[in-house]
C-alpha atoms as a PDB file:
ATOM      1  CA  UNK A   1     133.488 114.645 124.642  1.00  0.00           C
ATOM      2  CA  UNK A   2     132.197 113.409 127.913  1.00  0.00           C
ATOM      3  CA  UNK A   3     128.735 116.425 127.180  1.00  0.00           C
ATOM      4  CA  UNK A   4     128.187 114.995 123.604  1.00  0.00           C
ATOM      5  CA  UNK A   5     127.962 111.293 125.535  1.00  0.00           C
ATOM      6  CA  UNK A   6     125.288 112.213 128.162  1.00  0.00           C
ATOM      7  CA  UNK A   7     123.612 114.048 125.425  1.00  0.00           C
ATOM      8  CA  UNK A   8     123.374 110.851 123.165  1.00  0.00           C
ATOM      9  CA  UNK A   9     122.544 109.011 126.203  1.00  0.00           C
ATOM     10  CA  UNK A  10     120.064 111.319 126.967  1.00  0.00           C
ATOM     11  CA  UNK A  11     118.372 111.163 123.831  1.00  0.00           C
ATOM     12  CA  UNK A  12     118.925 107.294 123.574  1.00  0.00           C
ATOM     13  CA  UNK A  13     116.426 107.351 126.719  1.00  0.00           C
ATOM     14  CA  UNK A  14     114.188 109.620 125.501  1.00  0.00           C
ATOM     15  CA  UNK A  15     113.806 108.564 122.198  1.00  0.00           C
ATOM     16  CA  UNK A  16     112.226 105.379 122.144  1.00  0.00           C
ATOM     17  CA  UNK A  17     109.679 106.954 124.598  1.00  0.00           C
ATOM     18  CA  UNK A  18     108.848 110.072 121.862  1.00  0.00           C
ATOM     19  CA  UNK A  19     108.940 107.622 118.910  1.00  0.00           C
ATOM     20  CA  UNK A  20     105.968 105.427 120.732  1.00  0.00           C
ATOM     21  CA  UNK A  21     103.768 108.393 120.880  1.00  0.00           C
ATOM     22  CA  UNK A  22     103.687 108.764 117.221  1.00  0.00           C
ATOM     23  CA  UNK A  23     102.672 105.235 115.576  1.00  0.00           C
ATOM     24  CA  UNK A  24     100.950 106.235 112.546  1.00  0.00           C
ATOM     25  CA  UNK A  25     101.114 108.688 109.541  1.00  0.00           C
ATOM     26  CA  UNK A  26      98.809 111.894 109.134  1.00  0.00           C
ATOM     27  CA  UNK A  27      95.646 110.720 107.753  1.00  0.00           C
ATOM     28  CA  UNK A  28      93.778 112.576 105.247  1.00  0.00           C
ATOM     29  CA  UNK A  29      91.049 113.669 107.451  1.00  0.00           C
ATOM     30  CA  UNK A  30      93.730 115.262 109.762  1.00  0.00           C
ATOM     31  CA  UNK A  31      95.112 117.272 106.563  1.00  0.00           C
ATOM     32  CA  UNK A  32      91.827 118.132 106.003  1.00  0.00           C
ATOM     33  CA  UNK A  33      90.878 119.159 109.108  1.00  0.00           C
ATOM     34  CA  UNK A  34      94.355 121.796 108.691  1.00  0.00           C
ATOM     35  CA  UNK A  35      93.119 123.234 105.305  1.00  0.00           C
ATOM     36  CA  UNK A  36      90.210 123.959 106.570  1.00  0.00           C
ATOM     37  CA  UNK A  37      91.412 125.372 109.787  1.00  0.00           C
ATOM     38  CA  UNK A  38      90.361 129.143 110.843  1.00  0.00           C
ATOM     39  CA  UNK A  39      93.608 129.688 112.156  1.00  0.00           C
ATOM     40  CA  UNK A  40      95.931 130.741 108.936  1.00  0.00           C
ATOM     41  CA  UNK A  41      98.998 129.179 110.599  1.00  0.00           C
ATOM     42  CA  UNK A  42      97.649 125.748 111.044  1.00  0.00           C
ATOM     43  CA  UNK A  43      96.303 126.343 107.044  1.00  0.00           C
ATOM     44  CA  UNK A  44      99.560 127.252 106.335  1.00  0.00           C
ATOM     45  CA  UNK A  45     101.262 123.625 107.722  1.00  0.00           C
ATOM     46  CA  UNK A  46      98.377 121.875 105.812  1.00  0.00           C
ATOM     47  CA  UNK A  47      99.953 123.715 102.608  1.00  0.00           C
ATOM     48  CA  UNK A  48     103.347 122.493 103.730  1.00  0.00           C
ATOM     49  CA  UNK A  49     102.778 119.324 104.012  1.00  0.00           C
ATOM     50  CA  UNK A  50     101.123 118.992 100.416  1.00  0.00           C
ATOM     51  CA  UNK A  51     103.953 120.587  99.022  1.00  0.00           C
ATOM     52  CA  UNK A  52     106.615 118.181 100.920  1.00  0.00           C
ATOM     53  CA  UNK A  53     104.986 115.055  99.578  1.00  0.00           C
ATOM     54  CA  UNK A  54     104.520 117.063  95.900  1.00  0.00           C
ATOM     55  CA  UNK A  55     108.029 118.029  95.996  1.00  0.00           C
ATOM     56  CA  UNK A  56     109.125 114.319  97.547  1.00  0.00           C
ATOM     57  CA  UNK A  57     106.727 112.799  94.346  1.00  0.00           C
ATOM     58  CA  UNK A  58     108.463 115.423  91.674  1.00  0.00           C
ATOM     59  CA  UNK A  59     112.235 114.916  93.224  1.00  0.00           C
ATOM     60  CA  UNK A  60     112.052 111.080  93.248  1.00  0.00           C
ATOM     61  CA  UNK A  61     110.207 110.943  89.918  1.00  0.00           C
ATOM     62  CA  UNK A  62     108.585 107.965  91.777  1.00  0.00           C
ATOM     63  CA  UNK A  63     104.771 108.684  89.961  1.00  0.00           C
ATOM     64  CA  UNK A  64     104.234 109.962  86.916  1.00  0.00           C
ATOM     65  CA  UNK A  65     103.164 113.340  87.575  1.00  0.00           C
ATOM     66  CA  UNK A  66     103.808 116.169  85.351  1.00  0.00           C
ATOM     67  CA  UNK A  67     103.298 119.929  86.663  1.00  0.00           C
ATOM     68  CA  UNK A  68     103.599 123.122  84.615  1.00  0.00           C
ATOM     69  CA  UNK A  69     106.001 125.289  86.630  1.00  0.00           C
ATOM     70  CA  UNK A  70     103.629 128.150  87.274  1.00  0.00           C
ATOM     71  CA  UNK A  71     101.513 125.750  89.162  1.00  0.00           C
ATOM     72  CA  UNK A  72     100.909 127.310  92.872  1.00  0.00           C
ATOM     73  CA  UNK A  73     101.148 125.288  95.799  1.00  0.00           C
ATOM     74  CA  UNK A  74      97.783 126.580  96.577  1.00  0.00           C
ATOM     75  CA  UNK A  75      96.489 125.739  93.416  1.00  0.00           C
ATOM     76  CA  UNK A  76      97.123 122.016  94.822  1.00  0.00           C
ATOM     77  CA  UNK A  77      95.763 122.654  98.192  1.00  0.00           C
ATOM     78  CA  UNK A  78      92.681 123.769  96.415  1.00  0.00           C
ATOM     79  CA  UNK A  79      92.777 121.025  94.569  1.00  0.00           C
ATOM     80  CA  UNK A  80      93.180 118.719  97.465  1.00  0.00           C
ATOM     81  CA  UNK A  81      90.533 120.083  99.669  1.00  0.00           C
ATOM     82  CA  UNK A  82      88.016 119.673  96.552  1.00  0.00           C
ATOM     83  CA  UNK A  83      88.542 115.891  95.932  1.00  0.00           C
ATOM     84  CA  UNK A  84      88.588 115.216  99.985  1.00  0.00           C
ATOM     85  CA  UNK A  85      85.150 117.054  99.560  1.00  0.00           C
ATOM     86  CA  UNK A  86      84.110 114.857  96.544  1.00  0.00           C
ATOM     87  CA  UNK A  87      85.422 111.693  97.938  1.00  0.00           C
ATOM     88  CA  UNK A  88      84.991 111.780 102.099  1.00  0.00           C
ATOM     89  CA  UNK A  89      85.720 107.896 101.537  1.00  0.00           C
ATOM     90  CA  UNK A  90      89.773 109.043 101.141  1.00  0.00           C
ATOM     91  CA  UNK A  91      89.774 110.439 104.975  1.00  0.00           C
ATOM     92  CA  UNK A  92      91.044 107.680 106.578  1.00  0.00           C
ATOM     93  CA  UNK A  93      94.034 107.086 104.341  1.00  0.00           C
ATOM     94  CA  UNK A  94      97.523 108.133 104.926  1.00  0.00           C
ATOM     95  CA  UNK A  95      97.375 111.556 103.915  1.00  0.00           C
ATOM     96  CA  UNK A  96     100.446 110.968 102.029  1.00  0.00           C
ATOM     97  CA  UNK A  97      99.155 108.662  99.987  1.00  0.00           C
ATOM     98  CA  UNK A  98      95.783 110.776  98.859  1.00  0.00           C
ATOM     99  CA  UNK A  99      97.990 113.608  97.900  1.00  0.00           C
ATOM    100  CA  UNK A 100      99.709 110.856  95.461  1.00  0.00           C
ATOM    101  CA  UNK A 101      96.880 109.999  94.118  1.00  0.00           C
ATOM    102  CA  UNK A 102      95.489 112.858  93.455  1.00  0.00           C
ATOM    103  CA  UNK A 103      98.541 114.194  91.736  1.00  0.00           C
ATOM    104  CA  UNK A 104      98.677 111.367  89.777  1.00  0.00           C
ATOM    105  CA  UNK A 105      94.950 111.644  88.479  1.00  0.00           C
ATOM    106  CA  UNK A 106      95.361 115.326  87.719  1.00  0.00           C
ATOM    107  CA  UNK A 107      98.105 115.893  86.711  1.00  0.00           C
ATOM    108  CA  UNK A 108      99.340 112.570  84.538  1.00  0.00           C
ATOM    109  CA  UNK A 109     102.403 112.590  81.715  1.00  0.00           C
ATOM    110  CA  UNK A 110     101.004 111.814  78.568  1.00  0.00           C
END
């Protein structure tokens, strides 16, 4: 009992401190900047994180966004990259928030 105390104590100290460091979302240049990455792993997280907000979007049924099932997440990344190409304007938006967007434009229910 008294170890699962210092540890919440611990992390009562640290926390506030870790949670200051990160004040704002992922922006879309920063996703971006990980799909186009050399390094496959750091591709691979870019990838990730479209398909967390995709699946977030699909599991709340929060948009209106219809998929066919055989749709591959990197399909989507592909997909993402392209518009972020066509429309550099998007970069400084929550990256979140692009990959709504985009999902929504592309992929409506009619």
């Amino acid at each position: 009992m008294f170890q699962r105390a210092s540890l919440l104590l611990c992390w009562l100290l640290i926390a506030p401190a870790q949670a200051a460091t990160s004040v704002r979302f992922l922006t879309a240049a920063e996703m971006q900047t990980s799909l186009l990455s050399d390094q496959e792993e750091v591709r691979f997280n870019g990838r990730n994180y479209i398909m967390g907000v995709v699946d977030t979007l699909m599991l709340t049924k929060s948009s209106a966004i219809c998929m066919q099932e055989k749709i591959e997440i990197n399909e989507i990344a592909e997909l993402v990259k392209l518009q972020l190409q066509l429309r550099p304007e998007l970069m400084r938006y929550n990256a979140a928030g692009v990959v709504r967007e985009i999902m929504v434009a592309n992929f409506p229910c009619i």
